[in-house]
Amino acid sequence: MGERALRGTRLGATSYENDRNTDLAPRQDVSYTCPKGHRFEVPLAAEAEIPATWECRMCGVTAVRVDGEQPESKKTKPPRTHWDMLLERRSIEDLEEVLNERLAVLRAQRRKSA
């Protein structure tokens, strides 16, 4: 009889136990809302630290807790542009000199082709 019960099933793939007579861990529902107006709840363990943000289930945007304070924004440096990096290596006078040299080369090439 034992062979018949296991025939056609994958061992370890499915559990045949039920949840009767089991106690679940205490939980709490935390509400989040995203900038697009979606509101949803996330069940978390009662002793878990509640995150201030969560990814919205509907649109994927970062949602914030309804009853919590807004997360602190981290101070970030503005991104360095190509011009900023160029000014770290050369002064304005050097750049004007290089520009004039390149313009002279281009003008000379135009004269040859004309």
N, CA, C and O atoms as CSV, one atom per row, in Angstrom:
chain,resi,resn,atom,element,x,y,z
A,1,MET,N,N,0.827,-1.194,0.000
A,1,MET,CA,C,0.000,0.000,0.000
A,1,MET,C,C,0.869,1.254,0.000
A,1,MET,O,O,0.479,2.266,-0.582
A,2,GLY,N,N,2.030,1.209,0.636
A,2,GLY,CA,C,2.905,2.356,0.690
A,2,GLY,C,C,3.395,2.770,-0.678
A,2,GLY,O,O,3.590,3.959,-0.930
A,3,GLU,N,N,3.598,1.815,-1.565
A,3,GLU,CA,C,4.048,2.144,-2.913
A,3,GLU,C,C,2.998,2.924,-3.676
A,3,GLU,O,O,3.315,3.853,-4.419
A,4,ARG,N,N,1.748,2.541,-3.487
A,4,ARG,CA,C,0.670,3.219,-4.205
A,4,ARG,C,C,0.518,4.679,-3.768
A,4,ARG,O,O,0.181,5.536,-4.585
A,5,ALA,N,N,0.760,4.964,-2.504
A,5,ALA,CA,C,0.610,6.329,-2.006
A,5,ALA,C,C,1.672,7.254,-2.600
A,5,ALA,O,O,1.417,8.442,-2.797
A,6,LEU,N,N,2.859,6.718,-2.887
A,6,LEU,CA,C,3.937,7.549,-3.400
A,6,LEU,C,C,4.020,7.544,-4.920
A,6,LEU,O,O,4.763,8.336,-5.498
A,7,ARG,N,N,3.289,6.689,-5.556
A,7,ARG,CA,C,3.366,6.602,-7.010
A,7,ARG,C,C,2.818,7.891,-7.643
A,7,ARG,O,O,1.735,8.350,-7.280
A,8,GLY,N,N,3.548,8.455,-8.564
A,8,GLY,CA,C,3.091,9.647,-9.278
A,8,GLY,C,C,3.339,10.945,-8.536
A,8,GLY,O,O,2.851,11.994,-8.957
A,9,THR,N,N,4.078,10.902,-7.451
A,9,THR,CA,C,4.379,12.142,-6.732
A,9,THR,C,C,5.876,12.346,-6.718
A,9,THR,O,O,6.649,11.405,-6.900
A,10,ARG,N,N,6.274,13.577,-6.502
A,10,ARG,CA,C,7.693,13.896,-6.390
A,10,ARG,C,C,8.028,14.034,-4.916
A,10,ARG,O,O,7.389,14.808,-4.203
A,11,LEU,N,N,8.993,13.315,-4.468
A,11,LEU,CA,C,9.366,13.376,-3.057
A,11,LEU,C,C,9.997,14.731,-2.751
A,11,LEU,O,O,10.869,15.201,-3.481
A,12,GLY,N,N,9.554,15.342,-1.680
A,12,GLY,CA,C,10.113,16.619,-1.262
A,12,GLY,C,C,9.533,17.817,-1.973
A,12,GLY,O,O,9.788,18.948,-1.560
A,13,ALA,N,N,8.767,17.617,-3.023
A,13,ALA,CA,C,8.225,18.747,-3.769
A,13,ALA,C,C,6.975,19.303,-3.108
A,13,ALA,O,O,6.745,20.512,-3.131
A,14,THR,N,N,6.168,18.434,-2.520
A,14,THR,CA,C,4.910,18.869,-1.915
A,14,THR,C,C,4.819,18.314,-0.506
A,14,THR,O,O,5.225,17.184,-0.236
A,15,SER,N,N,4.295,19.106,0.358
A,15,SER,CA,C,4.082,18.647,1.726
A,15,SER,C,C,2.641,18.204,1.864
A,15,SER,O,O,1.722,18.899,1.433
A,16,TYR,N,N,2.449,17.040,2.469
A,16,TYR,CA,C,1.092,16.529,2.668
A,16,TYR,C,C,0.580,16.831,4.072
A,16,TYR,O,O,-0.467,16.331,4.482
A,17,GLU,N,N,1.328,17.656,4.806
A,17,GLU,CA,C,0.878,18.052,6.137
A,17,GLU,C,C,-0.101,19.209,6.003
A,17,GLU,O,O,-0.057,19.963,5.031
A,18,ASN,N,N,-0.976,19.341,6.980
A,18,ASN,CA,C,-1.902,20.477,6.995
A,18,ASN,C,C,-1.563,21.374,8.173
A,18,ASN,O,O,-0.753,20.999,9.020
A,19,ASP,N,N,-2.180,22.576,8.242
A,19,ASP,CA,C,-1.840,23.498,9.315
A,19,ASP,C,C,-2.760,23.376,10.514
A,19,ASP,O,O,-2.796,24.286,11.343
A,20,ARG,N,N,-3.481,22.324,10.635
A,20,ARG,CA,C,-4.298,22.148,11.832
A,20,ARG,C,C,-3.387,21.927,13.033
A,20,ARG,O,O,-2.342,21.284,12.929
A,21,ASN,N,N,-3.793,22.461,14.147
A,21,ASN,CA,C,-3.085,22.320,15.430
A,21,ASN,C,C,-1.677,22.920,15.393
A,21,ASN,O,O,-0.775,22.416,16.062
A,22,THR,N,N,-1.486,23.967,14.634
A,22,THR,CA,C,-0.199,24.671,14.624
A,22,THR,C,C,-0.442,26.121,14.992
A,22,THR,O,O,-1.454,26.708,14.609
A,23,ASP,N,N,0.482,26.691,15.730
A,23,ASP,CA,C,0.390,28.100,16.124
A,23,ASP,C,C,1.330,28.913,15.259
A,23,ASP,O,O,2.528,28.633,15.201
A,24,LEU,N,N,0.793,29.916,14.586
A,24,LEU,CA,C,1.610,30.794,13.759
A,24,LEU,C,C,2.288,31.837,14.641
A,24,LEU,O,O,1.797,32.168,15.720
A,25,ALA,N,N,3.390,32.336,14.183
A,25,ALA,CA,C,4.089,33.389,14.914
A,25,ALA,C,C,3.223,34.643,14.923
A,25,ALA,O,O,2.493,34.898,13.965
A,26,PRO,N,N,3.298,35.434,16.003
A,26,PRO,CA,C,2.501,36.673,16.040
A,26,PRO,C,C,2.923,37.623,14.920
A,26,PRO,O,O,4.110,37.803,14.650
A,27,ARG,N,N,1.934,38.217,14.285
A,27,ARG,CA,C,2.203,39.091,13.142
A,27,ARG,C,C,1.539,40.449,13.329
A,27,ARG,O,O,0.651,40.629,14.162
A,28,GLN,N,N,2.001,41.381,12.532
A,28,GLN,CA,C,1.390,42.712,12.474
A,28,GLN,C,C,1.316,43.139,11.022
A,28,GLN,O,O,2.212,42.832,10.235
A,29,ASP,N,N,0.253,43.846,10.660
A,29,ASP,CA,C,0.095,44.352,9.301
A,29,ASP,C,C,0.533,45.806,9.268
A,29,ASP,O,O,0.054,46.626,10.051
A,30,VAL,N,N,1.450,46.122,8.353
A,30,VAL,CA,C,1.967,47.483,8.211
A,30,VAL,C,C,1.484,48.029,6.878
A,30,VAL,O,O,1.640,47.378,5.845
A,31,SER,N,N,0.894,49.227,6.894
A,31,SER,CA,C,0.356,49.844,5.677
A,31,SER,C,C,1.395,50.746,5.040
A,31,SER,O,O,2.108,51.487,5.717
A,32,TYR,N,N,1.461,50.664,3.717
A,32,TYR,CA,C,2.359,51.506,2.917
A,32,TYR,C,C,1.549,52.164,1.814
A,32,TYR,O,O,0.540,51.619,1.367
A,33,THR,N,N,1.988,53.327,1.378
A,33,THR,CA,C,1.367,54.007,0.244
A,33,THR,C,C,2.467,54.560,-0.658
A,33,THR,O,O,3.489,55.056,-0.184
A,34,CYS,N,N,2.235,54.465,-1.974
A,34,CYS,CA,C,3.246,54.933,-2.923
A,34,CYS,C,C,2.810,56.288,-3.495
A,34,CYS,O,O,1.657,56.683,-3.324
A,35,PRO,N,N,3.719,57.004,-4.171
A,35,PRO,CA,C,3.378,58.315,-4.733
A,35,PRO,C,C,2.255,58.267,-5.764
A,35,PRO,O,O,1.610,59.285,-6.016
A,36,LYS,N,N,2.008,57.100,-6.366
A,36,LYS,CA,C,0.947,56.990,-7.369
A,36,LYS,C,C,-0.417,56.702,-6.737
A,36,LYS,O,O,-1.403,56.544,-7.456
A,37,GLY,N,N,-0.489,56.630,-5.393
A,37,GLY,CA,C,-1.758,56.457,-4.707
A,37,GLY,C,C,-2.103,55.025,-4.350
A,37,GLY,O,O,-3.161,54.784,-3.768
A,38,HIS,N,N,-1.253,54.068,-4.677
A,38,HIS,CA,C,-1.533,52.676,-4.309
A,38,HIS,C,C,-1.306,52.502,-2.810
A,38,HIS,O,O,-0.322,52.994,-2.258
A,39,ARG,N,N,-2.221,51.800,-2.165
A,39,ARG,CA,C,-2.092,51.520,-0.740
A,39,ARG,C,C,-2.161,50.012,-0.544
A,39,ARG,O,O,-3.049,49.358,-1.090
A,40,PHE,N,N,-1.231,49.452,0.231
A,40,PHE,CA,C,-1.196,48.015,0.449
A,40,PHE,C,C,-0.647,47.729,1.839
A,40,PHE,O,O,-0.038,48.592,2.471
A,41,GLU,N,N,-0.873,46.501,2.307
A,41,GLU,CA,C,-0.403,46.085,3.622
A,41,GLU,C,C,0.585,44.939,3.474
A,41,GLU,O,O,0.465,44.099,2.582
A,42,VAL,N,N,1.562,44.928,4.370
A,42,VAL,CA,C,2.578,43.882,4.378
A,42,VAL,C,C,2.541,43.219,5.752
A,42,VAL,O,O,2.699,43.902,6.764
A,43,PRO,N,N,2.333,41.897,5.807
A,43,PRO,CA,C,2.378,41.216,7.116
A,43,PRO,C,C,3.833,40.989,7.538
A,43,PRO,O,O,4.625,40.419,6.789
A,44,LEU,N,N,4.166,41.441,8.735
A,44,LEU,CA,C,5.512,41.277,9.275
A,44,LEU,C,C,5.424,40.628,10.650
A,44,LEU,O,O,4.378,40.684,11.297
A,45,ALA,N,N,6.501,40.022,11.094
A,45,ALA,CA,C,6.542,39.443,12.429
A,45,ALA,C,C,6.394,40.553,13.460
A,45,ALA,O,O,6.798,41.692,13.224
A,46,ALA,N,N,5.809,40.212,14.608
A,46,ALA,CA,C,5.542,41.221,15.637
A,46,ALA,C,C,6.826,41.835,16.181
A,46,ALA,O,O,6.843,43.019,16.519
A,47,GLU,N,N,7.895,41.060,16.271
A,47,GLU,CA,C,9.135,41.586,16.832
A,47,GLU,C,C,10.087,42.129,15.761
A,47,GLU,O,O,11.192,42.558,16.093
A,48,ALA,N,N,9.691,42.120,14.503
A,48,ALA,CA,C,10.554,42.589,13.422
A,48,ALA,C,C,10.656,44.107,13.417
A,48,ALA,O,O,9.716,44.811,13.786
A,49,GLU,N,N,11.818,44.596,12.991
A,49,GLU,CA,C,11.993,46.034,12.824
A,49,GLU,C,C,11.274,46.448,11.540
A,49,GLU,O,O,11.520,45.873,10.480
A,50,ILE,N,N,10.403,47.421,11.628
A,50,ILE,CA,C,9.569,47.806,10.489
A,50,ILE,C,C,10.345,48.771,9.601
A,50,ILE,O,O,10.782,49.822,10.070
A,51,PRO,N,N,10.522,48.428,8.314
A,51,PRO,CA,C,11.240,49.343,7.414
A,51,PRO,C,C,10.384,50.558,7.069
A,51,PRO,O,O,9.157,50.469,7.019
A,52,ALA,N,N,11.037,51.687,6.834
A,52,ALA,CA,C,10.322,52.921,6.515
A,52,ALA,C,C,9.814,52.917,5.079
A,52,ALA,O,O,8.828,53.587,4.772
A,53,THR,N,N,10.479,52.163,4.188
A,53,THR,CA,C,10.059,52.114,2.789
A,53,THR,C,C,9.884,50.667,2.360
A,53,THR,O,O,10.466,49.753,2.945
A,54,TRP,N,N,9.065,50.475,1.320
A,54,TRP,CA,C,8.818,49.148,0.751
A,54,TRP,C,C,8.496,49.334,-0.717
A,54,TRP,O,O,7.914,50.352,-1.093
A,55,GLU,N,N,8.859,48.381,-1.553
A,55,GLU,CA,C,8.568,48.483,-2.979
A,55,GLU,C,C,7.087,48.237,-3.218
A,55,GLU,O,O,6.534,47.254,-2.724
A,56,CYS,N,N,6.440,49.120,-3.969
A,56,CYS,CA,C,5.004,49.010,-4.252
A,56,CYS,C,C,4.733,47.736,-5.043
A,56,CYS,O,O,5.455,47.417,-5.987
A,57,ARG,N,N,3.697,47.016,-4.655
A,57,ARG,CA,C,3.360,45.760,-5.325
A,57,ARG,C,C,2.732,45.992,-6.693
A,57,ARG,O,O,2.813,45.122,-7.560
A,58,MET,N,N,2.110,47.146,-6.902
A,58,MET,CA,C,1.422,47.396,-8.158
A,58,MET,C,C,2.329,47.984,-9.235
A,58,MET,O,O,2.279,47.571,-10.394
A,59,CYS,N,N,3.166,48.960,-8.839
A,59,CYS,CA,C,3.943,49.672,-9.856
A,59,CYS,C,C,5.459,49.607,-9.649
A,59,CYS,O,O,6.204,49.981,-10.555
A,60,GLY,N,N,5.937,49.150,-8.496
A,60,GLY,CA,C,7.369,49.012,-8.274
A,60,GLY,C,C,8.062,50.257,-7.757
A,60,GLY,O,O,9.278,50.242,-7.565
A,61,VAL,N,N,7.321,51.343,-7.523
A,61,VAL,CA,C,7.901,52.576,-7.002
A,61,VAL,C,C,8.099,52.416,-5.493
A,61,VAL,O,O,7.407,51.615,-4.864
A,62,THR,N,N,9.018,53.154,-4.916
A,62,THR,CA,C,9.256,53.072,-3.479
A,62,THR,C,C,8.104,53.705,-2.719
A,62,THR,O,O,7.786,54.878,-2.911
A,63,ALA,N,N,7.478,52.910,-1.849
A,63,ALA,CA,C,6.352,53.378,-1.037
A,63,ALA,C,C,6.841,53.651,0.379
A,63,ALA,O,O,7.826,53.059,0.820
A,64,VAL,N,N,6.157,54.549,1.098
A,64,VAL,CA,C,6.521,54.890,2.470
A,64,VAL,C,C,5.417,54.450,3.419
A,64,VAL,O,O,4.265,54.284,3.016
A,65,ARG,N,N,5.782,54.261,4.689
A,65,ARG,CA,C,4.803,53.849,5.693
A,65,ARG,C,C,3.745,54.918,5.874
A,65,ARG,O,O,4.034,56.112,5.802
A,66,VAL,N,N,2.519,54.482,6.109
A,66,VAL,CA,C,1.421,55.430,6.283
A,66,VAL,C,C,1.536,56.139,7.617
A,66,VAL,O,O,1.407,57.362,7.679
A,67,ASP,N,N,1.777,55.393,8.691
A,67,ASP,CA,C,1.791,55.995,10.022
A,67,ASP,C,C,3.189,56.355,10.514
A,67,ASP,O,O,3.338,56.839,11.635
A,68,GLY,N,N,4.211,56.128,9.699
A,68,GLY,CA,C,5.578,56.400,10.114
A,68,GLY,C,C,6.080,57.731,9.598
A,68,GLY,O,O,5.455,58.368,8.750
A,69,GLU,N,N,7.230,58.139,10.130
A,69,GLU,CA,C,7.840,59.372,9.653
A,69,GLU,C,C,8.580,59.107,8.354
A,69,GLU,O,O,8.930,57.968,8.045
A,70,GLN,N,N,8.810,60.154,7.609
A,70,GLN,CA,C,9.493,60.038,6.323
A,70,GLN,C,C,10.950,59.654,6.554
A,70,GLN,O,O,11.571,60.139,7.500
A,71,PRO,N,N,11.506,58.790,5.703
A,71,PRO,CA,C,12.916,58.431,5.875
A,71,PRO,C,C,13.816,59.624,5.600
A,71,PRO,O,O,13.515,60.473,4.761
A,72,GLU,N,N,14.930,59.670,6.329
A,72,GLU,CA,C,15.866,60.780,6.143
A,72,GLU,C,C,16.575,60.616,4.808
A,72,GLU,O,O,17.037,59.530,4.459
A,73,SER,N,N,16.652,61.709,4.075
A,73,SER,CA,C,17.363,61.644,2.795
A,73,SER,C,C,18.858,61.747,3.063
A,73,SER,O,O,19.306,62.568,3.863
A,74,LYS,N,N,19.608,60.914,2.390
A,74,LYS,CA,C,21.052,60.899,2.579
A,74,LYS,C,C,21.677,62.044,1.803
A,74,LYS,O,O,21.256,62.369,0.693
A,75,LYS,N,N,22.682,62.646,2.405
A,75,LYS,CA,C,23.383,63.724,1.720
A,75,LYS,C,C,24.289,63.113,0.669
A,75,LYS,O,O,25.108,62.243,0.964
A,76,THR,N,N,24.135,63.571,-0.546
A,76,THR,CA,C,24.967,63.074,-1.633
A,76,THR,C,C,25.672,64.238,-2.297
A,76,THR,O,O,25.154,65.353,-2.361
A,77,LYS,N,N,26.861,63.954,-2.787
A,77,LYS,CA,C,27.593,64.982,-3.515
A,77,LYS,C,C,27.009,65.088,-4.910
A,77,LYS,O,O,26.580,64.084,-5.480
A,78,PRO,N,N,26.985,66.285,-5.468
A,78,PRO,CA,C,26.506,66.405,-6.849
A,78,PRO,C,C,27.450,65.657,-7.780
A,78,PRO,O,O,28.655,65.619,-7.531
A,79,PRO,N,N,26.932,65.068,-8.834
A,79,PRO,CA,C,27.796,64.307,-9.739
A,79,PRO,C,C,28.805,65.212,-10.435
A,79,PRO,O,O,28.493,66.340,-10.814
A,80,ARG,N,N,30.005,64.702,-10.592
A,80,ARG,CA,C,31.047,65.472,-11.281
A,80,ARG,C,C,30.825,65.367,-12.776
A,80,ARG,O,O,30.654,64.273,-13.315
A,81,THR,N,N,30.828,66.498,-13.432
A,81,THR,CA,C,30.653,66.518,-14.879
A,81,THR,C,C,32.023,66.471,-15.558
A,81,THR,O,O,33.066,66.584,-14.914
A,82,HIS,N,N,31.981,66.302,-16.858
A,82,HIS,CA,C,33.228,66.287,-17.636
A,82,HIS,C,C,33.953,67.624,-17.478
A,82,HIS,O,O,35.180,67.669,-17.381
A,83,TRP,N,N,33.187,68.699,-17.453
A,83,TRP,CA,C,33.783,70.030,-17.324
A,83,TRP,C,C,34.484,70.171,-15.969
A,83,TRP,O,O,35.570,70.747,-15.901
A,84,ASP,N,N,33.884,69.656,-14.889
A,84,ASP,CA,C,34.504,69.728,-13.564
A,84,ASP,C,C,35.832,68.985,-13.543
A,84,ASP,O,O,36.819,69.475,-12.994
A,85,MET,N,N,35.852,67.804,-14.141
A,85,MET,CA,C,37.093,67.021,-14.161
A,85,MET,C,C,38.159,67.692,-15.020
A,85,MET,O,O,39.350,67.626,-14.715
A,86,LEU,N,N,37.716,68.341,-16.100
A,86,LEU,CA,C,38.654,69.050,-16.962
A,86,LEU,C,C,39.280,70.225,-16.221
A,86,LEU,O,O,40.477,70.480,-16.351
A,87,LEU,N,N,38.468,70.944,-15.439
A,87,LEU,CA,C,38.991,72.084,-14.687
A,87,LEU,C,C,39.924,71.648,-13.560
A,87,LEU,O,O,40.732,72.450,-13.092
A,88,GLU,N,N,39.830,70.400,-13.117
A,88,GLU,CA,C,40.764,69.915,-12.105
A,88,GLU,C,C,42.159,69.729,-12.689
A,88,GLU,O,O,43.155,69.835,-11.974
A,89,ARG,N,N,42.232,69.448,-14.003
A,89,ARG,CA,C,43.520,69.183,-14.639
A,89,ARG,C,C,44.128,70.417,-15.291
A,89,ARG,O,O,45.351,70.549,-15.336
A,90,ARG,N,N,43.289,71.330,-15.800
A,90,ARG,CA,C,43.794,72.475,-16.541
A,90,ARG,C,C,43.106,73.753,-16.080
A,90,ARG,O,O,41.991,73.730,-15.559
A,91,SER,N,N,43.807,74.873,-16.287
A,91,SER,CA,C,43.205,76.174,-15.980
A,91,SER,C,C,42.484,76.686,-17.232
A,91,SER,O,O,42.626,76.120,-18.316
A,92,ILE,N,N,41.717,77.756,-17.068
A,92,ILE,CA,C,40.973,78.337,-18.187
A,92,ILE,C,C,41.943,78.843,-19.258
A,92,ILE,O,O,41.676,78.714,-20.453
A,93,GLU,N,N,43.067,79.417,-18.826
A,93,GLU,CA,C,44.054,79.919,-19.784
A,93,GLU,C,C,44.635,78.773,-20.621
A,93,GLU,O,O,44.825,78.913,-21.830
A,94,ASP,N,N,44.912,77.652,-19.973
A,94,ASP,CA,C,45.429,76.494,-20.712
A,94,ASP,C,C,44.393,75.997,-21.718
A,94,ASP,O,O,44.736,75.642,-22.846
A,95,LEU,N,N,43.154,75.975,-21.315
A,95,LEU,CA,C,42.094,75.494,-22.203
A,95,LEU,C,C,41.921,76.424,-23.405
A,95,LEU,O,O,41.702,75.960,-24.523
A,96,GLU,N,N,42.018,77.737,-23.175
A,96,GLU,CA,C,41.918,78.682,-24.289
A,96,GLU,C,C,43.082,78.503,-25.260
A,96,GLU,O,O,42.911,78.617,-26.474
A,97,GLU,N,N,44.250,78.225,-24.724
A,97,GLU,CA,C,45.421,78.011,-25.571
A,97,GLU,C,C,45.249,76.744,-26.423
A,97,GLU,O,O,45.540,76.758,-27.619
A,98,VAL,N,N,44.785,75.671,-25.820
A,98,VAL,CA,C,44.561,74.428,-26.561
A,98,VAL,C,C,43.485,74.632,-27.623
A,98,VAL,O,O,43.608,74.126,-28.738
A,99,LEU,N,N,42.431,75.373,-27.279
A,99,LEU,CA,C,41.354,75.650,-28.235
A,99,LEU,C,C,41.886,76.425,-29.433
A,99,LEU,O,O,41.559,76.094,-30.573
A,100,ASN,N,N,42.691,77.439,-29.197
A,100,ASN,CA,C,43.246,78.229,-30.296
A,100,ASN,C,C,44.156,77.380,-31.186
A,100,ASN,O,O,44.153,77.544,-32.406
A,101,GLU,N,N,44.942,76.468,-30.580
A,101,GLU,CA,C,45.795,75.585,-31.380
A,101,GLU,C,C,44.954,74.684,-32.282
A,101,GLU,O,O,45.259,74.533,-33.464
A,102,ARG,N,N,43.911,74.094,-31.737
A,102,ARG,CA,C,43.061,73.198,-32.518
A,102,ARG,C,C,42.311,73.956,-33.618
A,102,ARG,O,O,42.145,73.440,-34.723
A,103,LEU,N,N,41.861,75.176,-33.318
A,103,LEU,CA,C,41.194,75.975,-34.343
A,103,LEU,C,C,42.150,76.315,-35.477
A,103,LEU,O,O,41.755,76.329,-36.643
A,104,ALA,N,N,43.404,76.589,-35.139
A,104,ALA,CA,C,44.403,76.883,-36.175
A,104,ALA,C,C,44.617,75.659,-37.055
A,104,ALA,O,O,44.749,75.793,-38.272
A,105,VAL,N,N,44.655,74.463,-36.460
A,105,VAL,CA,C,44.831,73.233,-37.244
A,105,VAL,C,C,43.636,73.034,-38.172
A,105,VAL,O,O,43.815,72.714,-39.347
A,106,LEU,N,N,42.433,73.217,-37.667
A,106,LEU,CA,C,41.228,73.045,-38.501
A,106,LEU,C,C,41.173,74.069,-39.630
A,106,LEU,O,O,40.790,73.743,-40.754
A,107,ARG,N,N,41.557,75.305,-39.328
A,107,ARG,CA,C,41.535,76.337,-40.383
A,107,ARG,C,C,42.556,76.020,-41.471
A,107,ARG,O,O,42.302,76.239,-42.656
A,108,ALA,N,N,43.711,75.503,-41.062
A,108,ALA,CA,C,44.731,75.132,-42.031
A,108,ALA,C,C,44.245,73.998,-42.916
A,108,ALA,O,O,44.522,74.002,-44.116
A,109,GLN,N,N,43.531,73.028,-42.364
A,109,GLN,CA,C,42.984,71.925,-43.157
A,109,GLN,C,C,41.928,72.423,-44.142
A,109,GLN,O,O,41.836,71.919,-45.261
A,110,ARG,N,N,41.138,73.400,-43.734
A,110,ARG,CA,C,40.113,73.956,-44.626
A,110,ARG,C,C,40.756,74.691,-45.802
A,110,ARG,O,O,40.276,74.616,-46.933
A,111,ARG,N,N,41.835,75.391,-45.520
A,111,ARG,CA,C,42.514,76.130,-46.585
A,111,ARG,C,C,43.078,75.176,-47.624
A,111,ARG,O,O,43.053,75.460,-48.821
A,112,LYS,N,N,43.594,74.024,-47.150
A,112,LYS,CA,C,44.165,73.040,-48.080
A,112,LYS,C,C,43.074,72.435,-48.956
A,112,LYS,O,O,43.283,72.226,-50.151
A,113,SER,N,N,41.913,72.153,-48.372
A,113,SER,CA,C,40.863,71.496,-49.134
A,113,SER,C,C,40.125,72.483,-50.058
A,113,SER,O,O,39.508,72.057,-51.034
A,114,ALA,N,N,40.178,73.768,-49.771
A,114,ALA,CA,C,39.441,74.745,-50.595
A,114,ALA,C,C,40.186,75.183,-51.812
A,114,ALA,O,O,39.682,75.998,-52.585
